[in-house]
CSV table of C-alpha atoms and ligand atoms in Angstrom, one decimal:
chain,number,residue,atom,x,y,z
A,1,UNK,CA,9.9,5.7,-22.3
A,2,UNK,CA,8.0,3.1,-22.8
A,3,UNK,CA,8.4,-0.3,-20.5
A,4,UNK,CA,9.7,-3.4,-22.5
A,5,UNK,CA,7.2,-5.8,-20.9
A,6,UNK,CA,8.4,-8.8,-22.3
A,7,UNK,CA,11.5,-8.8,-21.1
A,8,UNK,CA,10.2,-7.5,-17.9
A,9,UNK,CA,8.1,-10.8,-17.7
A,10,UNK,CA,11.2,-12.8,-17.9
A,11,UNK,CA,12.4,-11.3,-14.8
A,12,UNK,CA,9.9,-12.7,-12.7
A,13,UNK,CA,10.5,-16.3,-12.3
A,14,UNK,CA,6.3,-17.5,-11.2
A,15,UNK,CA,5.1,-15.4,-14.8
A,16,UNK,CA,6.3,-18.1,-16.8
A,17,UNK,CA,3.7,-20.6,-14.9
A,18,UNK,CA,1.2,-22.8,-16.1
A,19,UNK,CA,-2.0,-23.0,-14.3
A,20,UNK,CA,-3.4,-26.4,-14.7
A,21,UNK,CA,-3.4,-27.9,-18.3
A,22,UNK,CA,-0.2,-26.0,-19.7
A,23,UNK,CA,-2.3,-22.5,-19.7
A,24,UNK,CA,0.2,-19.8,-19.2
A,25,UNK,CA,-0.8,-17.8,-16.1
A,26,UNK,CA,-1.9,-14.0,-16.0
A,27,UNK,CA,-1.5,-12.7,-12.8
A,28,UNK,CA,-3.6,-9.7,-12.5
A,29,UNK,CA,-4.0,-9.2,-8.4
A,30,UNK,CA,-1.1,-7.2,-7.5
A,31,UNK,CA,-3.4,-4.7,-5.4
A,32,UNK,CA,-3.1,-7.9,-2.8
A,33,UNK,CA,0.5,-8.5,-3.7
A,34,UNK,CA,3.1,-7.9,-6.6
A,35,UNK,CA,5.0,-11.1,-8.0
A,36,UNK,CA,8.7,-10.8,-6.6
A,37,UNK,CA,11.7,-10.5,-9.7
A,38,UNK,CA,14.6,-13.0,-9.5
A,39,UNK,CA,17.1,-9.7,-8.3
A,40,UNK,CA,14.6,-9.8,-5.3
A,41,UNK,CA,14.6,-13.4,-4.7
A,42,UNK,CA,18.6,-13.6,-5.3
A,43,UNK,CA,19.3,-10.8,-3.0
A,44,UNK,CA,17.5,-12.5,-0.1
A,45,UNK,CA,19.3,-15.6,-1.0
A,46,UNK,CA,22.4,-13.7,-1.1
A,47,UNK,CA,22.2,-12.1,2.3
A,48,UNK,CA,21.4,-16.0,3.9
A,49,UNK,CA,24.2,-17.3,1.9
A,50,UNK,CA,26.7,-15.0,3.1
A,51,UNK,CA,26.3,-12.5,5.3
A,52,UNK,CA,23.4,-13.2,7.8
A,53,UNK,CA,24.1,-12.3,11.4
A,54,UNK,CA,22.2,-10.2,14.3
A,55,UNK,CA,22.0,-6.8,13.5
A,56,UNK,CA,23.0,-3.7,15.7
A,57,UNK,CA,24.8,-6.0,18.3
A,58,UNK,CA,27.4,-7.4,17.2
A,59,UNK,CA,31.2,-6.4,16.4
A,60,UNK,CA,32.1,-9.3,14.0
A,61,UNK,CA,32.7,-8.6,10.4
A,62,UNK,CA,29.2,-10.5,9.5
A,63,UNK,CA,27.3,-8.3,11.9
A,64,UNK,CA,28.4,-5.4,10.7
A,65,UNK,CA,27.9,-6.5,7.2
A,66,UNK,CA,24.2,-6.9,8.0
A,67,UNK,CA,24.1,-4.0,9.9
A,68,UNK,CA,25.2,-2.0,7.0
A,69,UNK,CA,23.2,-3.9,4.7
A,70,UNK,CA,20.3,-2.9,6.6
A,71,UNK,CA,20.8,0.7,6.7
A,72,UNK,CA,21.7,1.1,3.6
A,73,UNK,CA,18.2,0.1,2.4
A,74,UNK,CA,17.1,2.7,4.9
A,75,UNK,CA,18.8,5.7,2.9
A,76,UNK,CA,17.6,4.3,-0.5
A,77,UNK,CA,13.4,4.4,1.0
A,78,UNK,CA,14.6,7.6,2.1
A,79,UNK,CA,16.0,8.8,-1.3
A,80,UNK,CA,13.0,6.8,-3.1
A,81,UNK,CA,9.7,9.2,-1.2
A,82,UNK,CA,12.6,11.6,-1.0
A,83,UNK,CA,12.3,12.1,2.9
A,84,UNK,CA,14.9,14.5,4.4
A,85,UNK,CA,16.6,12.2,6.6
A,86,UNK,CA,17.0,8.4,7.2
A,87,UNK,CA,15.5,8.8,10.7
A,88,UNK,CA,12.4,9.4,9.2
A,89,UNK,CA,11.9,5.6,8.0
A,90,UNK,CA,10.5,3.3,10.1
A,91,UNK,CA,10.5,-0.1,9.3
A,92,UNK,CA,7.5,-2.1,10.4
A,93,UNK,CA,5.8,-5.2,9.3
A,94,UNK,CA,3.4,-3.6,6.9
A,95,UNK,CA,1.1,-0.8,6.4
A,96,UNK,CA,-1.3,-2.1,8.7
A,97,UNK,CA,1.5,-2.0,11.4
A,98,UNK,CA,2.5,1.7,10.7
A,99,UNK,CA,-1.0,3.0,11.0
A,100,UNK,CA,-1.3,0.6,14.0
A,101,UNK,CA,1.7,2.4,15.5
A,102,UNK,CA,0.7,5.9,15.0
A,103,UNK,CA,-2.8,5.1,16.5
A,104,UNK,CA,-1.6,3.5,19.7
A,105,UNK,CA,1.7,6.1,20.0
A,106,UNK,CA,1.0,9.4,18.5
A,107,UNK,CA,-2.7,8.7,18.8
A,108,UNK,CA,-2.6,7.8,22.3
A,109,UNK,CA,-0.9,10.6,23.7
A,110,UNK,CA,-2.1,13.5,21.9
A,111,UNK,CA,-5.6,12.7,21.9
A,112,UNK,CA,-8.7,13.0,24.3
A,113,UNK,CA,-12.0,12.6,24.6
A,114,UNK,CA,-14.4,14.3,22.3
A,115,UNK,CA,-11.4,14.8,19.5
A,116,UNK,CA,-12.4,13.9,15.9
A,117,UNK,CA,-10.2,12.3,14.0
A,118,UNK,CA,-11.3,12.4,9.8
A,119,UNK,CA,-11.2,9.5,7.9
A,120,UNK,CA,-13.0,8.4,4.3
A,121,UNK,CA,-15.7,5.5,3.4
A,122,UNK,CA,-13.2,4.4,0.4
A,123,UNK,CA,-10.9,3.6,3.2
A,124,UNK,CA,-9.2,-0.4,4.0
A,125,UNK,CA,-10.0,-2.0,6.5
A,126,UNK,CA,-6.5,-1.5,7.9
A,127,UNK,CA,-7.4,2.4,7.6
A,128,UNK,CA,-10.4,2.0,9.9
A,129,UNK,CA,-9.7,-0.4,12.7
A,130,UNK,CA,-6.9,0.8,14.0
A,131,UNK,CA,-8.9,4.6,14.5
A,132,UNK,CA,-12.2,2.5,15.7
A,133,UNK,CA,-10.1,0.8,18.5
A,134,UNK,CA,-8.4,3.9,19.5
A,135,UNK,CA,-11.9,5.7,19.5
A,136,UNK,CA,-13.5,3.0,21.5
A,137,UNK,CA,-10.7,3.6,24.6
A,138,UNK,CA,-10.3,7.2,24.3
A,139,UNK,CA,-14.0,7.9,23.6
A,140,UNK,CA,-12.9,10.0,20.2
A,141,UNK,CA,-14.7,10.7,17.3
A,142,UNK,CA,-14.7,9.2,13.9
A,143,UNK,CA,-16.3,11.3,11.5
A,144,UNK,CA,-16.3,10.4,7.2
A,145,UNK,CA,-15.4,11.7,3.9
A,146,UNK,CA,-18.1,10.5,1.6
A,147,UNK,CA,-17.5,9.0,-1.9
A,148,UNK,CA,-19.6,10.2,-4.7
A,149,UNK,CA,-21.2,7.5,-7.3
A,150,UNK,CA,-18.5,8.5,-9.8
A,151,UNK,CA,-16.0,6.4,-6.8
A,152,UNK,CA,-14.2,10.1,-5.7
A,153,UNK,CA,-14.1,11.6,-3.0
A,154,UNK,CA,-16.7,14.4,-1.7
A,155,UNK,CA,-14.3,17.3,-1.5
A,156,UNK,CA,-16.9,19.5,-0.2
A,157,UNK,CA,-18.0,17.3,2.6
A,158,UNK,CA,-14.1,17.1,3.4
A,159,UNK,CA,-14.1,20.7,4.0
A,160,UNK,CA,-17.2,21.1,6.0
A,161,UNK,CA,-15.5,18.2,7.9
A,162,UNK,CA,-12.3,20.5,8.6
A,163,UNK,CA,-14.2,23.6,9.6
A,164,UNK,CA,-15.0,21.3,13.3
A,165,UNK,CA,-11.2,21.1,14.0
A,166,UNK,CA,-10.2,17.4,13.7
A,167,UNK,CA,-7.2,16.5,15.2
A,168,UNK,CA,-5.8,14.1,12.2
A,169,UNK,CA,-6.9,13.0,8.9
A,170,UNK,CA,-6.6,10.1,7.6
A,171,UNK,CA,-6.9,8.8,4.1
A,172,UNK,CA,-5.8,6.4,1.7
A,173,UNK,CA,-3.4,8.2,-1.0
A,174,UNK,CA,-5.0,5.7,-3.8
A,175,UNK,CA,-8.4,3.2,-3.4
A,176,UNK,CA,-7.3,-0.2,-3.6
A,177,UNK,CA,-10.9,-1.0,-5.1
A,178,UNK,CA,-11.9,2.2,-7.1
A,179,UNK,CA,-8.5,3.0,-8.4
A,180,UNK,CA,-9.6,6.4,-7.3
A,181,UNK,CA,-6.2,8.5,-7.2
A,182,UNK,CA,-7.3,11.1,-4.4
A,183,UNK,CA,-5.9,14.7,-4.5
A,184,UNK,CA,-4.0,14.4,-1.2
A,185,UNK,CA,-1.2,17.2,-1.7
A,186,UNK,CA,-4.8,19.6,-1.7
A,187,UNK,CA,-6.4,17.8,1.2
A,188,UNK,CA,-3.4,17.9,3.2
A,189,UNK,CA,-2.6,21.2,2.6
A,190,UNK,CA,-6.5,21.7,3.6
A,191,UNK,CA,-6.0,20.1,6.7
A,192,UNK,CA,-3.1,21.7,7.6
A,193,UNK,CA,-4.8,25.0,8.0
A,194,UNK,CA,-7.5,23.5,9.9
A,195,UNK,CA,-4.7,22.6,12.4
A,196,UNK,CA,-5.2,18.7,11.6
A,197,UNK,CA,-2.5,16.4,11.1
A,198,UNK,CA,-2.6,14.1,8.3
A,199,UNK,CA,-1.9,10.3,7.6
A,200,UNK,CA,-1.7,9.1,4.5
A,201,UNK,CA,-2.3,5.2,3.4
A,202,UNK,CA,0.5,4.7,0.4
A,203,UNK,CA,0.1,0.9,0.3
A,204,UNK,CA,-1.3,1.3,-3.2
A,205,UNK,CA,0.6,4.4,-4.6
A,206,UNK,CA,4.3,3.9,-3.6
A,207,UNK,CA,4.6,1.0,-5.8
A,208,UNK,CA,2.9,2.9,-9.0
A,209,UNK,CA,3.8,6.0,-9.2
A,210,UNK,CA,6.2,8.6,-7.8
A,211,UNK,CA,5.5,9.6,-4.4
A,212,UNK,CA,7.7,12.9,-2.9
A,213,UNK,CA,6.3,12.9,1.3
A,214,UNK,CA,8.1,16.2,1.2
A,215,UNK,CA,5.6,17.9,-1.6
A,216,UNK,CA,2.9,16.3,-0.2
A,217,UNK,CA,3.7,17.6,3.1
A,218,UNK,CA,2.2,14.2,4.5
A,219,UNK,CA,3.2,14.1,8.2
A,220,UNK,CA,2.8,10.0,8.4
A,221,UNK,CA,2.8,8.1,5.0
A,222,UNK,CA,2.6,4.5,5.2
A,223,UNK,CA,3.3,1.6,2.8
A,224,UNK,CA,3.8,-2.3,2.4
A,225,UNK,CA,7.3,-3.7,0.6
A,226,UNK,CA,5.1,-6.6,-0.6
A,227,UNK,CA,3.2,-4.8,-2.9
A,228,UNK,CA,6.2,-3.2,-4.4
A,229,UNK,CA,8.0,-6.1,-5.8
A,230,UNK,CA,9.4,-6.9,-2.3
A,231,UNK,CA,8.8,-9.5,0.7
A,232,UNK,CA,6.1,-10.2,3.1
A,233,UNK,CA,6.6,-8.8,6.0
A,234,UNK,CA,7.9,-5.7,5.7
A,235,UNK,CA,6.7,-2.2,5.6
A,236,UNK,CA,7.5,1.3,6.0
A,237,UNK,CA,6.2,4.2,8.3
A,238,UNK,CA,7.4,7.8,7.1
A,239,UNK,CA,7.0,10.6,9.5
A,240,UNK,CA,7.9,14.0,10.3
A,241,UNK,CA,11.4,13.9,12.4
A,242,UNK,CA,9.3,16.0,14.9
A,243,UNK,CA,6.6,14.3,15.6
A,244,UNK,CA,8.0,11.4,15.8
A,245,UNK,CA,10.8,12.3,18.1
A,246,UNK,CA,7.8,13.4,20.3
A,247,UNK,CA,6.3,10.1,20.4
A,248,UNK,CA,6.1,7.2,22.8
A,249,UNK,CA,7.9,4.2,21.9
A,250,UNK,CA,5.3,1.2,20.3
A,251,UNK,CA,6.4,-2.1,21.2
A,252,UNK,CA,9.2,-2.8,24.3
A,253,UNK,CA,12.4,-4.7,24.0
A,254,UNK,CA,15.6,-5.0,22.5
A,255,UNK,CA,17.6,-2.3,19.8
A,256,UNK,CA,14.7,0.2,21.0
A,257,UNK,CA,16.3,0.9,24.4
A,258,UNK,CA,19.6,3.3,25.2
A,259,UNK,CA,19.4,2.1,28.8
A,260,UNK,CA,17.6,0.0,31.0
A,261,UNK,CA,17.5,-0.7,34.9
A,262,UNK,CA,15.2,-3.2,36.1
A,263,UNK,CA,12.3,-0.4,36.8
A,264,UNK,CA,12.7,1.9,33.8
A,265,UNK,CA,14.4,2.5,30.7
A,266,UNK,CA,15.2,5.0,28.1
A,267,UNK,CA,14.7,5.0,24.8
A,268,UNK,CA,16.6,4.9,22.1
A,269,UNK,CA,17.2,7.7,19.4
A,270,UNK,CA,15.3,7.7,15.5
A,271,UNK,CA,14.6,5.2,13.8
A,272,UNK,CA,15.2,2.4,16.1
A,273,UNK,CA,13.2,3.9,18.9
A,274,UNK,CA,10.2,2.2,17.3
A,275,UNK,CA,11.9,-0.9,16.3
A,276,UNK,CA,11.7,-3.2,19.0
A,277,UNK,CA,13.8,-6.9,18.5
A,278,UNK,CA,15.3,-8.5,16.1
A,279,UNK,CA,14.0,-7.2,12.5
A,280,UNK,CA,13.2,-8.9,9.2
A,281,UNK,CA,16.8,-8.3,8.1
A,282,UNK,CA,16.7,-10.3,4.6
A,283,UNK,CA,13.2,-8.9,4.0
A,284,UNK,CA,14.8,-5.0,4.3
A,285,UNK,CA,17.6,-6.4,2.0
A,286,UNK,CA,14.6,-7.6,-0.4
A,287,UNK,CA,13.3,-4.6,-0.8
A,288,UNK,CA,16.5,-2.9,-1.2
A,289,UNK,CA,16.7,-4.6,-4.4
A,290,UNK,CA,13.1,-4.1,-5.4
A,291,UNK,CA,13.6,-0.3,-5.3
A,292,UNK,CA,16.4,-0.6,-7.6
A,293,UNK,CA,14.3,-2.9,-9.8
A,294,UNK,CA,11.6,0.0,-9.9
A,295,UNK,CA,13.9,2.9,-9.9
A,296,UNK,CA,16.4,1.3,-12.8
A,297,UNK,CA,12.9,1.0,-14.6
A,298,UNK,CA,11.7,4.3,-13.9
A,299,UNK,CA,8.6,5.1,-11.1
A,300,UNK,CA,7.2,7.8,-14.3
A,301,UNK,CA,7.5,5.5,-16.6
A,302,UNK,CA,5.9,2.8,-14.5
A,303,UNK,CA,3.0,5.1,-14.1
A,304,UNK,CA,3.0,5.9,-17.5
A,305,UNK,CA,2.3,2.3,-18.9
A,306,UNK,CA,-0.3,1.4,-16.2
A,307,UNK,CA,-2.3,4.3,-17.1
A,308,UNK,CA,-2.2,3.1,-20.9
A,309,UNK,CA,-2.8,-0.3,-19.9
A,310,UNK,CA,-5.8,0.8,-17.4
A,311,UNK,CA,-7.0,2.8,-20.1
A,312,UNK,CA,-7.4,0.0,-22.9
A,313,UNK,CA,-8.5,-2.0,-20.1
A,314,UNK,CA,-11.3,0.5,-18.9
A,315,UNK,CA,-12.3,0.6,-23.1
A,316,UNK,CA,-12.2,-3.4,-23.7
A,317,UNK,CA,-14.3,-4.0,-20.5
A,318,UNK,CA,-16.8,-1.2,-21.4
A,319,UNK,CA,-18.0,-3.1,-24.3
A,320,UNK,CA,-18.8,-6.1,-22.4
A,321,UNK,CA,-23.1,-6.3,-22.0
A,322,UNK,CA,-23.5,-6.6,-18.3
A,323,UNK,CA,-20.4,-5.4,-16.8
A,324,UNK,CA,-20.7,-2.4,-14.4
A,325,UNK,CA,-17.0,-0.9,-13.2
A,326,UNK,CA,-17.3,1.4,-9.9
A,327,UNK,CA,-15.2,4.3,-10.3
A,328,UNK,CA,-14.4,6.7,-12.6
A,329,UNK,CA,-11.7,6.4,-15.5
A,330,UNK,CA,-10.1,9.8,-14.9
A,331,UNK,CA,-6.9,10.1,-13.3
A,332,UNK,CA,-7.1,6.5,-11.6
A,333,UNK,CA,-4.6,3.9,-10.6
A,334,UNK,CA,-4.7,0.4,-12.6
A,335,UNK,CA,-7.0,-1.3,-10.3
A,336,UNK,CA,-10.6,-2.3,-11.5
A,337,UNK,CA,-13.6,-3.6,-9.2
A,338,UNK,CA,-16.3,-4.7,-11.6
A,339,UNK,CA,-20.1,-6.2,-11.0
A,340,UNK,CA,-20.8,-9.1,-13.9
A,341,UNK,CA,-24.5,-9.2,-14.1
A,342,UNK,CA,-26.2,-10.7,-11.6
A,343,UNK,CA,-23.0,-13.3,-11.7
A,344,UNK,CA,-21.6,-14.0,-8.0
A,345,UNK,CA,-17.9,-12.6,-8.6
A,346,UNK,CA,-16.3,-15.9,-6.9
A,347,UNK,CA,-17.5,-17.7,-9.8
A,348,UNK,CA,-16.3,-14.8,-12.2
A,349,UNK,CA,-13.0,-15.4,-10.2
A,350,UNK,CA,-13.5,-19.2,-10.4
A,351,UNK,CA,-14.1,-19.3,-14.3
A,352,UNK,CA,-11.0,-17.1,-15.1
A,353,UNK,CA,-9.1,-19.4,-12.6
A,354,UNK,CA,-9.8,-22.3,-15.1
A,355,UNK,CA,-8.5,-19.9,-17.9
A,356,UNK,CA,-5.0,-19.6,-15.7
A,357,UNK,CA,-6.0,-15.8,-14.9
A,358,UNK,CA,-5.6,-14.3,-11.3
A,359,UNK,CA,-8.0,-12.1,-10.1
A,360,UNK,CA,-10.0,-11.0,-6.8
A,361,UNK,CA,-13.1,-12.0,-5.4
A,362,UNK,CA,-15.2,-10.3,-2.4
A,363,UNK,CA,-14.7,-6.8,-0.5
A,364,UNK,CA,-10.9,-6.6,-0.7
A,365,UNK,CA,-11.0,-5.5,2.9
A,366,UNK,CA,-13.1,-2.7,2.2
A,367,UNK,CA,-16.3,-3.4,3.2
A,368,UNK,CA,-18.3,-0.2,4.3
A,369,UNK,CA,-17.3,0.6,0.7
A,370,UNK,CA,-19.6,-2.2,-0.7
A,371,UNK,CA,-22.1,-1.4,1.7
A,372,UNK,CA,-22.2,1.8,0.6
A,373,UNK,CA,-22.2,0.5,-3.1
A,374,UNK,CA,-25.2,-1.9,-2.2
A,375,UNK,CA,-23.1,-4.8,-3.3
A,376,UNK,CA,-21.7,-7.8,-0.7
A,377,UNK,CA,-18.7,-8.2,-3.6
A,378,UNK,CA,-16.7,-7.4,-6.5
A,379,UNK,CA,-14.6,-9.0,-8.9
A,380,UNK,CA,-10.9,-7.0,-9.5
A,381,UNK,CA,-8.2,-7.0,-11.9
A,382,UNK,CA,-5.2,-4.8,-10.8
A,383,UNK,CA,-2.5,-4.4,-12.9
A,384,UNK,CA,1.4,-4.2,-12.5
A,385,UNK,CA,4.6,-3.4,-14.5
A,386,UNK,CA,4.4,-6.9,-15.8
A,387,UNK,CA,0.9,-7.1,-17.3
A,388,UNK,CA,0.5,-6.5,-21.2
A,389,UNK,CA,-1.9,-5.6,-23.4
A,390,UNK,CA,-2.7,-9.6,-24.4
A,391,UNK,CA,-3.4,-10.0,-20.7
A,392,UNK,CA,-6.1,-7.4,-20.8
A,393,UNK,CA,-7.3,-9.3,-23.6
A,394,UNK,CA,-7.2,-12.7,-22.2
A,395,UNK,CA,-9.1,-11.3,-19.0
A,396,UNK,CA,-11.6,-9.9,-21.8
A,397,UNK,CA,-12.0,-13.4,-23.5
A,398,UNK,CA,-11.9,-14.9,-19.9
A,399,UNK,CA,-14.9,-12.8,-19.0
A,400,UNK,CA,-16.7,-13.2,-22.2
A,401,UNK,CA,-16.8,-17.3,-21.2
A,402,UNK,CA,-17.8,-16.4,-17.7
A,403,UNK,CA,-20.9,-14.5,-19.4
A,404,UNK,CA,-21.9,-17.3,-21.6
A,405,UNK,CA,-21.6,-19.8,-19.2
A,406,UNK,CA,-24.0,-18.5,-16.9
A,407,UNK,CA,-26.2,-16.3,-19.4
B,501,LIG,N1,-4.4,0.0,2.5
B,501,LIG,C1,-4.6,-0.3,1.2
B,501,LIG,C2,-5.2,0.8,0.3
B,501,LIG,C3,-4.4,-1.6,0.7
B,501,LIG,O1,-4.7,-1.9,-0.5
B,501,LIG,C4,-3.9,-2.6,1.6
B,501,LIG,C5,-3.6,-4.0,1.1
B,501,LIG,N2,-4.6,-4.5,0.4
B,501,LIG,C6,-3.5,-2.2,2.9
B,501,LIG,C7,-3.8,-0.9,3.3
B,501,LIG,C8,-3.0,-3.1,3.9
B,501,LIG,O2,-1.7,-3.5,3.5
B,501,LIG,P1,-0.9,-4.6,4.3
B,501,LIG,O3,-1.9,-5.8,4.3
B,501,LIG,O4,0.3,-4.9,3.6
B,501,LIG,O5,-0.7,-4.1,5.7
């Protein structure tokens, strides 16, 4: 089924700005964050309004209403990447957090000096740190999928990789600057008989198209509520009930305890082992709604009109002189990193700022990438449920000025 854009536009409350002199705004940089519908603003409000209290602690009717409230969402990110059991779900900050928790957790206990972990150059910056820290301390090995010219990655190199036993992979499930939708149900399956465990970085696929952890056979998946429609400051860590029933706890404090004497303590069962404190409460309550946003919408569907969009997109921009995209238009996500002649892309940016249309400037916090590319910077459109056709044309037009300004 088709999405009914318009009235999806109406939804979201900031679409129907005007950037500067009365020029309707196209936002078209949800890879750094999605626009939030009025369900997911009114649900947050909702929660304040009436039933915000401490969770886990308290015995009064408003605790347990947020209590339940907060669980509840836990089921339905469960039900959404189809995970067998509630205890699987995590909720952390963001993606960065979850991969920051499996590093200095699982990472930290089961590995030792020497061990390779895999990882890819297409990957964020939030994919690399976090291994580059533990590797510093534990004096591991990081060792790297390449990415052909076409923006995919070198499948064969991934294998050769494999045959020197890693210990984990870990790759991003979509490229938040090629678009590049990477075969991950293969490469884990690839890894898994090379005795490696994998992590996947969904902070770019959950929100566009349907993700089942199970099929995959991911054993972490990571992903950011922000990017889905939902709040800051909030994200999801998915992992096997196993492993992470083996793991350390991450952070100290309250809710992740059973019992504590003044010299030790014991921890508390999944999930709220690794949820230490007070949580964002209205923020899991936001998402909550977002999910049912997306799900009441379709996540095939979803996909479906993005890859249409991304398509016509990938077409309109081709016939632009000048304009070089990285990446390949073949099974990609709707998120396109473009060089404008020998025009700096924060004055691409700039220009279509002026024209009331959103779009990224610089290394989108991938920088080996670039390096690799040869380039400092890229401009990038990403797309989202909400963007039309007549947005890809009015980032065409806006580009089309850019050119003539400076050619
Ligand atoms: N990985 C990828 C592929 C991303 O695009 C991003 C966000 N740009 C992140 C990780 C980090 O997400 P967050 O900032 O929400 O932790």
């Amino acid at each position: 089924m088709g999405l009914d854009v318009k009235k999806i536009k109406s939804d979201f409350p900031i679409l129907a700005r005007e950037i500067r002199n009365g020029i309707p705004l196209v936002y078209l940089d949800s890879a750094a964050t999605s626009q939030k519908p009025q369900v997911v603003i009114d649900a947050m409000t909702k929660y304040y309004q009436f039933s915000n209290a401490n969770i886990h602690r308290g015995v009064h009717t408003l605790a347990e209403e947020a209590t339940g409230m907060y669980e509840d969402v836990r089921k339905k990110v469960a039900n959404f990447i189809n995970a067998k059991s509630e205890k699987e779900i995590i909720y952390t900050r963001n993606t960065t957090e979850s991969i920051n928790l499996v590093a200095q957790t699982w990472g930290k206990t089961n590995l030792e000096e020497g061990d390779i972990i895999v990882l890819t150059e297409m990957e964020h910056h939030s994919n690399l740190v976090p291994w580059q820290m533990l590797a510093a301390e534990k004096h591991l090995n990081l060792e790297f999928v390449t990415v052909t010219d076409d923006g995919l990655l070198n499948l064969q190199v991934y294998k050769e990789l494999l045959e020197k036993s890693p210990k984990l992979v870990s790759f991003t499930h979509m490229s938040n600057v090629l678009g590049t939708i990477n075969p991950v149900k293969e490469m884990i399956n690839l890894a898994h008989q090379a005795g490696a465990l994998t992590m996947i970085d969904g902070a770019q696929s959950v929100p566009h198209f349907p993700v089942d952890v199970r099929d995959l056979d991911a054993d972490f998946y990571a992903f950011s509520a922000h990017k889905m429609l939902g709040p800051t400051g909030f994200g999801i860590l998915y992992g096997k009930e196993k492993l992470l029933d083996a793991m350390p706890p991450f952070m100290g404090g309250g809710d992740m305890i059973k019992k504590v004497l003044l010299r030790s303590f014991k921890p508390n069962d999944l999930p709220h082992k690794f949820e230490a404190g007070t949580p964002a409460i209205a923020e899991a309550v936001g998402l909550g709604a977002a999910i049912d946003y997306l799900q009441a919408l379709g996540m095939d569907n979803i996909a479906l009109h993005e890859h249409e969009l991304t398509n016509y997109a990938f077409q309109k921009l081709s016939e632009i002189e000048n304009l070089i995209i990285f990446g390949k238009n073949n099974n990609r996500g709707g998120v396109i990193a473009f060089e404008l002649g020998i025009i700096h892309p924060h004055d691409v940016a700039q220009i279509l700022d002026r024209h009331g249309i959103a779009i990224r400037a610089g290394h989108h916090c991938a920088m080996p990438l670039h390096e690799k590319f040869g380039i400092p910077a890229t401009s990038r459109a990403s797309f989202y449920l909400y963007n039309s056709y007549e947005d890809v044309d009015r980032l065409v037009e806006g580009i089309n000025i850019a050119s003539d300004l400076f050619g």
